[in-house]
Coordinates of C-alpha atoms in Angstrom, one line a residue:
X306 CA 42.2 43.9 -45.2
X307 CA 40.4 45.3 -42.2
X308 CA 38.5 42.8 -39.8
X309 CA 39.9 39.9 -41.3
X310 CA 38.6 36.2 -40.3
X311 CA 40.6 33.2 -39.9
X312 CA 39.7 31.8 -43.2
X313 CA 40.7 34.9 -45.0
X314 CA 44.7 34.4 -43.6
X315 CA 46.0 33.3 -47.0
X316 CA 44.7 36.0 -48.5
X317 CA 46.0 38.7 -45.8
X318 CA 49.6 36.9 -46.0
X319 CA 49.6 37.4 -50.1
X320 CA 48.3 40.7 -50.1
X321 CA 51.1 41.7 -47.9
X322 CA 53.7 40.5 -50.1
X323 CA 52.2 41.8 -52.9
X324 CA 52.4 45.1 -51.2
X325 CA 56.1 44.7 -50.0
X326 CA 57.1 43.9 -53.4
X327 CA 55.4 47.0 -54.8
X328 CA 57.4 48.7 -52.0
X329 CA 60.7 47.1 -52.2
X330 CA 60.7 47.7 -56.6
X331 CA 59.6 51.6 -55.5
X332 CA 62.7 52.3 -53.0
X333 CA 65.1 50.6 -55.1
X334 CA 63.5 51.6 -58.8
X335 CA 63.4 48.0 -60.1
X336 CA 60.5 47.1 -62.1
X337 CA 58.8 44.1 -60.6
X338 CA 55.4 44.4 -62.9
X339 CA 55.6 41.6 -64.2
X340 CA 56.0 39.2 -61.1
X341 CA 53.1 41.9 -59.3
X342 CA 50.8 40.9 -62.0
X343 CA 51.1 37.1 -62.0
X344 CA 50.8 37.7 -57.4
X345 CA 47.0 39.4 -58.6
X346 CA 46.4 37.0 -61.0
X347 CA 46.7 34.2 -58.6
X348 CA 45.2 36.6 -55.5
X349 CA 42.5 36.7 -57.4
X350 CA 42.0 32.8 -58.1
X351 CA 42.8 32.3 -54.0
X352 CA 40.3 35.1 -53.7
X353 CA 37.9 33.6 -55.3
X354 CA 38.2 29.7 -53.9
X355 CA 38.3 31.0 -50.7
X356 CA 35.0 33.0 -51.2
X357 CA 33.1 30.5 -53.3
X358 CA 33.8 27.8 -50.6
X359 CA 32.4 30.0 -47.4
X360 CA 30.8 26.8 -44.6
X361 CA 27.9 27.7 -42.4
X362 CA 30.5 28.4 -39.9
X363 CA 32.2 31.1 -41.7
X364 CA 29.3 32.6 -42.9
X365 CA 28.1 32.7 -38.9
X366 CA 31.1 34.5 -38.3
X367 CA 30.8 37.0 -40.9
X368 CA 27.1 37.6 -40.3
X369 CA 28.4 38.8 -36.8
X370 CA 31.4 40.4 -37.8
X371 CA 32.0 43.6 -35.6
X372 CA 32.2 45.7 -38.8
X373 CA 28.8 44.7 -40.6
X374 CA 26.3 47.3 -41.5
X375 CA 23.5 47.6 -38.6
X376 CA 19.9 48.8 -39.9
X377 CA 21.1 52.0 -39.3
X378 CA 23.5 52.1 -41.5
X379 CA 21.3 50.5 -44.4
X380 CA 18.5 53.1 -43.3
X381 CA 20.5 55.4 -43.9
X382 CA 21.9 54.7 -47.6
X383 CA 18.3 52.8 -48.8
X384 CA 15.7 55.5 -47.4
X385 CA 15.5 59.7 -47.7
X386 CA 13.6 61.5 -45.2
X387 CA 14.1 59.3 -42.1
X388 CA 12.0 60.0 -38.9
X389 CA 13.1 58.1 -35.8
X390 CA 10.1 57.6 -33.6
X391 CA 10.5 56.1 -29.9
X392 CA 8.8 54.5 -26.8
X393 CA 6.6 51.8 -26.5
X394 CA 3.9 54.0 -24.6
X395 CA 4.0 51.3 -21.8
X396 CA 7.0 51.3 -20.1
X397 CA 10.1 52.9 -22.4
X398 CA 12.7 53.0 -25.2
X399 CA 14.4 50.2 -26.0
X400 CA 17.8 51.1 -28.0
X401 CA 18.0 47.6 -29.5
X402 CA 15.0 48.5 -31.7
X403 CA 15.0 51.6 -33.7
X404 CA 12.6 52.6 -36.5
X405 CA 10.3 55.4 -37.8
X406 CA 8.7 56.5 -41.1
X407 CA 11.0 57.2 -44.2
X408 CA 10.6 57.4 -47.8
X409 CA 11.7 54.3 -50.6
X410 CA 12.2 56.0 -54.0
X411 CA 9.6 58.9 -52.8
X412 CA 6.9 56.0 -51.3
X413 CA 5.9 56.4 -47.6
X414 CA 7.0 53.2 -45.3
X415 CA 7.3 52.2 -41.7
X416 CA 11.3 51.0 -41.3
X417 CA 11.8 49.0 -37.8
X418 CA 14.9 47.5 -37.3
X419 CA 17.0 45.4 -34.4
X420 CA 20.0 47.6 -34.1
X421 CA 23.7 46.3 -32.4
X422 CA 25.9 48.6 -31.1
X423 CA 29.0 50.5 -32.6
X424 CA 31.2 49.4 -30.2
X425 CA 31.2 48.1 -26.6
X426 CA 29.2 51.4 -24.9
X427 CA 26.8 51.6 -27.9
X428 CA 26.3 47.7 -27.1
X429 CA 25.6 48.0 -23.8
X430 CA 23.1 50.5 -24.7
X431 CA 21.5 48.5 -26.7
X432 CA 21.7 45.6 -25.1
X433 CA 23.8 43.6 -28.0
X434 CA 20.6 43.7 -30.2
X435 CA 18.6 41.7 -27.7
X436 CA 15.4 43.2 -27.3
X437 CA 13.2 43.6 -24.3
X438 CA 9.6 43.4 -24.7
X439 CA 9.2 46.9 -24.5
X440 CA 11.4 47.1 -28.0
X441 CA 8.7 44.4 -29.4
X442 CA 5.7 46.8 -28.6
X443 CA 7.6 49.6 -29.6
X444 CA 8.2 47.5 -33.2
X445 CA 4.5 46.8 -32.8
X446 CA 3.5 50.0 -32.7
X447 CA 4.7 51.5 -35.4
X448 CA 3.8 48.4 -37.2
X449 CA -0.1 49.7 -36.1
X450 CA 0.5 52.6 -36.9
X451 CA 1.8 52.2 -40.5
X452 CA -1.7 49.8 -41.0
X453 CA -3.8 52.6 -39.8
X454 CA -2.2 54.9 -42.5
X455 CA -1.6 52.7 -45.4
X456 CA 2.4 52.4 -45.2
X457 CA 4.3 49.2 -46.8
X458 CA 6.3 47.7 -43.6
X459 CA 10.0 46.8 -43.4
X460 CA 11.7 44.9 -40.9
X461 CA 15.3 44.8 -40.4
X462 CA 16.9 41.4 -38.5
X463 CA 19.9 41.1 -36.8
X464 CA 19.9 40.0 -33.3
X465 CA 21.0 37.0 -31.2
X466 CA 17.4 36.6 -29.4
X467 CA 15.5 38.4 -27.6
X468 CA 17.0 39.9 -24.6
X469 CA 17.2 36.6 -21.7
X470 CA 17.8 38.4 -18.7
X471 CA 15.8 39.2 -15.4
X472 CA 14.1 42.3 -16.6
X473 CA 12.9 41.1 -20.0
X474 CA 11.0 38.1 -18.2
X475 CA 9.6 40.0 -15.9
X476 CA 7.9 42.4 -18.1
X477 CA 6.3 39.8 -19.9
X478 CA 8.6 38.9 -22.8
X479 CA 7.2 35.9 -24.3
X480 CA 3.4 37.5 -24.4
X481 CA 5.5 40.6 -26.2
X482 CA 6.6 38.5 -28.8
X483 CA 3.4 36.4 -28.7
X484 CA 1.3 39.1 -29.7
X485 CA 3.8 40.4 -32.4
X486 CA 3.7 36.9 -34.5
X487 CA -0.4 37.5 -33.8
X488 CA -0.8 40.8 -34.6
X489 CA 1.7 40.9 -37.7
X490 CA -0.1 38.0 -39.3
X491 CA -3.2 40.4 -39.6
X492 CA -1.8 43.4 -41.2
X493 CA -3.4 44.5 -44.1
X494 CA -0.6 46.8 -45.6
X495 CA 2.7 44.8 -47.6
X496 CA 5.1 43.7 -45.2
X497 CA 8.6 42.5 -46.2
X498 CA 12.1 41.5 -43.7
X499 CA 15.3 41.5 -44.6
X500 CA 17.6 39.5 -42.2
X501 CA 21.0 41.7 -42.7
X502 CA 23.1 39.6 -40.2
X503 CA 22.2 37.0 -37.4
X504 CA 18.7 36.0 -37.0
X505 CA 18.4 33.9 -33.7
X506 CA 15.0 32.3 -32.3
X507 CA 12.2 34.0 -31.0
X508 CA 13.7 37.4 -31.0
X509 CA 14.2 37.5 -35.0
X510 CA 10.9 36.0 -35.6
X511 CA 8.7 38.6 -33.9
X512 CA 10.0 40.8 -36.6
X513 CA 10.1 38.6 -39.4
X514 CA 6.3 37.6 -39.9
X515 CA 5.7 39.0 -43.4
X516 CA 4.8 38.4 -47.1
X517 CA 8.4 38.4 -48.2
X518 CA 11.4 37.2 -46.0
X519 CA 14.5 38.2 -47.4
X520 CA 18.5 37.4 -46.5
X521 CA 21.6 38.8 -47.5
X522 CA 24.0 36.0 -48.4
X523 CA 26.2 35.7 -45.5
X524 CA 23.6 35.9 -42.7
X525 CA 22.3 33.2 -40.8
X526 CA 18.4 32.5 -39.5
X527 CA 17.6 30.2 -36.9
X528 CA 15.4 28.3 -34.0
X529 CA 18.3 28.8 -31.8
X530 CA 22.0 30.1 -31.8
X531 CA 24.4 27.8 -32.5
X532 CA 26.0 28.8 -29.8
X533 CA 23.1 27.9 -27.9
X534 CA 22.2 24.6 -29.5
X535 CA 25.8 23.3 -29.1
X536 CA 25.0 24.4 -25.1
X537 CA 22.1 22.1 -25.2
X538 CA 23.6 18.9 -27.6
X539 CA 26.9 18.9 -26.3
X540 CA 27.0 21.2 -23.7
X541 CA 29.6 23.0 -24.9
X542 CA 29.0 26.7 -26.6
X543 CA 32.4 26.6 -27.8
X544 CA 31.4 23.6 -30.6
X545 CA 29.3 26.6 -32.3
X546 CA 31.2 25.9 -35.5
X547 CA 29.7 22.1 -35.5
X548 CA 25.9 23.3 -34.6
X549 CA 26.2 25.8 -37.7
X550 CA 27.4 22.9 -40.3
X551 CA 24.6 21.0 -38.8
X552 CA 21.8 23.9 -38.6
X553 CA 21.3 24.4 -42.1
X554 CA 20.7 28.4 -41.1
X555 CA 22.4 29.4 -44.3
X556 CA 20.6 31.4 -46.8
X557 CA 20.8 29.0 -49.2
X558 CA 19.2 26.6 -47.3
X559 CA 16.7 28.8 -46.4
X560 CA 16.0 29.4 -49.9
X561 CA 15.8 25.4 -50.5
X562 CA 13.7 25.3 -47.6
X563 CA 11.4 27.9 -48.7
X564 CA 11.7 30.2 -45.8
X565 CA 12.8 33.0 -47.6
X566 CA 12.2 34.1 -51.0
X567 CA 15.5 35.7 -52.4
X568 CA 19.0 35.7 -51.4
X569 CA 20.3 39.4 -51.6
X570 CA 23.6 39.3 -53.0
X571 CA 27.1 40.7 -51.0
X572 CA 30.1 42.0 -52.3
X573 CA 33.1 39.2 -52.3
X574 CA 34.3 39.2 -48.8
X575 CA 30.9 40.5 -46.5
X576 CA 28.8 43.4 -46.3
X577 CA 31.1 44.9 -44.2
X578 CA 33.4 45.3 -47.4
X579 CA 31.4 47.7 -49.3
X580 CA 27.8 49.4 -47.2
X581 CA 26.9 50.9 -50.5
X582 CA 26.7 48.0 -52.6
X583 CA 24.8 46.0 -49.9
X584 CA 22.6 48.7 -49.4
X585 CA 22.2 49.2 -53.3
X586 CA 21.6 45.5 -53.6
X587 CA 18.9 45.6 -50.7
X588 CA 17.0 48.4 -51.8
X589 CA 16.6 47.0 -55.6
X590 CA 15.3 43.7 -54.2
X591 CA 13.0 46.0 -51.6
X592 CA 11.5 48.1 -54.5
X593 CA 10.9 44.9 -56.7
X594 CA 8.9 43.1 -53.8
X595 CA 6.9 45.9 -53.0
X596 CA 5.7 47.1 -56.3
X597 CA 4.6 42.9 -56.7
X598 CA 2.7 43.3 -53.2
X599 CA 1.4 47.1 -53.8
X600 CA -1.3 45.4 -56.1
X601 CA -2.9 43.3 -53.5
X602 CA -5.4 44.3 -51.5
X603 CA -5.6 43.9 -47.7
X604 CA -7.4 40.6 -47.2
X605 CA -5.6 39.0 -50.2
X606 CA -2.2 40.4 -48.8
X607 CA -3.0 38.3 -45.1
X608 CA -4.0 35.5 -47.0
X609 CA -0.6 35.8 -48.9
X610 CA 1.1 36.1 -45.6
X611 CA -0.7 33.4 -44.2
X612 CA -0.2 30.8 -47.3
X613 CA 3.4 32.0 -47.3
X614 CA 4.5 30.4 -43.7
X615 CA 1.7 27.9 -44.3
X616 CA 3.6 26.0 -46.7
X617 CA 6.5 25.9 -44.9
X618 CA 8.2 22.7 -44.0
X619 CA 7.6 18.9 -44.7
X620 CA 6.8 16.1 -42.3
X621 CA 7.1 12.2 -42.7
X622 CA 3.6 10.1 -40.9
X623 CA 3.2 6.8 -41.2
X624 CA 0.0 4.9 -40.8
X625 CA -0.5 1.3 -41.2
X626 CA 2.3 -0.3 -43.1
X627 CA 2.1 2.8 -45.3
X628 CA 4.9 6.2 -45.1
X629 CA 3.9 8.9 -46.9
X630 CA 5.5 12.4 -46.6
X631 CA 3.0 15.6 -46.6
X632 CA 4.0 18.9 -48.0

């Protein structure tokens, strides 16, 4: 297994003896099929216990595991006729955002999506997925562009925030992502996000306002990293393990909570397993979603929009001697 996690080990350590017992009845031409099959019979019990039973914590650390698809990778396999398009036409071109038009099953759409390097200079270059504000306007102006010409939108998440540095605050990064959660709130074309891998704070959500939120099962969404809220609770980021138990950043408690709508389904073990079948598994959801939203007209698609995040959440007030919980 390539890119294994801690809580995969038992399965590493039985898969290699598996293999040296195929290897050891092969050199010295002793039939060992019988004992090879009971080994994949219970491999595939441990396999599944171990993947049945994944905590918040695991799943953070497969939603960032170095070998996950990035949007690229899932624009690639989901979309035909891709068109990357760049700059913000303000300042520049941020790497950690990439998008353009493209084609779903022969429909027009605007892709955007936060993008993570390759490895460690593709990173750099794109700053980890953390964008500045000039990859928000850059987002947003596609995002324009698509409402001008009728295009269905789809967002791509997977960053850790925006980017926290120097530069980002001084070109006005909160107003950047401000005026995204503003202006995607208004758009009158069908606009769904798919959160492929870690969806942290404000930097996800200036991506993420649409009628349809969607996550694959192993990613996380959140206010905050845990890495980050364990920083602030116990100041130590190295209790990120504890945050993410406590979080509840999960998809399926995002699901519970009615922040997303669907859970997109990976293959046993993470995306990073099999890109196809993620991809596959994405795109059917996509195309099911859209052809429900195509129907609606523009008004009735940002009242949608609105009613979707409206409902969001519950709250406990008490007045009096009376507690009552509003929905």
């Amino acid at each position: 297994m390539a890119g294994e996690l801690p809580f995969e080990k038992p399965l590493v350590e039985m898969r290699q003896k598996i293999n040296e017992l195929k290897q050891f009845g092969a050199d010295k031409g002793i039939d060992f099929s019988d004992e090879i099959a009971r080994l994949e019979e219970r491999y595939a019990q441990l396999e599944e216990e171990v993947y049945s039973n994944i905590t918040a914590a695991q799943k953070m650390h497969l939603a960032r595991h170095h070998q996950r698809p990035t949007s690229l990778d899932l624009i690639q396999l989901i979309f035909s006729d891709f068109i990357e398009l760049h700059g913000d036409r303000l300042f520049g071109d941020d790497l950690a955002v990439i998008g353009g038009l493209a084609k779903l099953n022969g429909t027009p759409v605007t892709v955007i999506g936060q993008q993570r390097g390759k490895d460690t200079k593709d990173n750099i270059a794109r700053f980890f997925g953390s964008a500045h504000p000039e990859g928000f306007r850059k987002a947003l102006r596609l995002m324009h562009q698509a409402d001008k010409f009728k295009r269905p939108i789809i967002t791509f998440i997977d960053t850790k925030g925006a980017y926290p540095g120097n530069t980002a605050e001084e070109r006005g990064q909160s107003e950047a992502i401000a005026r995204n959660l503003r202006e995607m709130a208004a758009l009158g074309v069908p606009v769904i996000c798919v959160v492929i891998g870690e969806g942290g704070s404000g930097g996800a959500l200036a991506m993420a306002v649409g009628n349809r939120v969607l996550m694959l099962e192993h990613a996380i969404y959140s206010a905050i990293s845990p890495n980050g809220a364990a920083s602030i609770l116990w100041k130590d980021a190295s209790k990120a393990d504890q945050a993410a138990e406590a979080m509840k950043i999960t998809a399926k408690d995002l699901l519970e909570f009615e922040v997303i709508e669907e859970i997109v389904p990976e293959p046993k073990g993470g995306a990073h397993r099999d890109y196809e079948a993620t991809a596959a598994a994405i795109k059917d959801s996509l195309v099911r979603h859209l052809g429900e939203l195509s129907g609606l007209g523009s008004d009735a698609l940002k009242e949608d929009r609105y009613q979707k995040f409206r409902k969001i959440g519950k709250f406990a007030y008490e007045q009096s001697s009376h507690v009552g919980v509003i929905d």
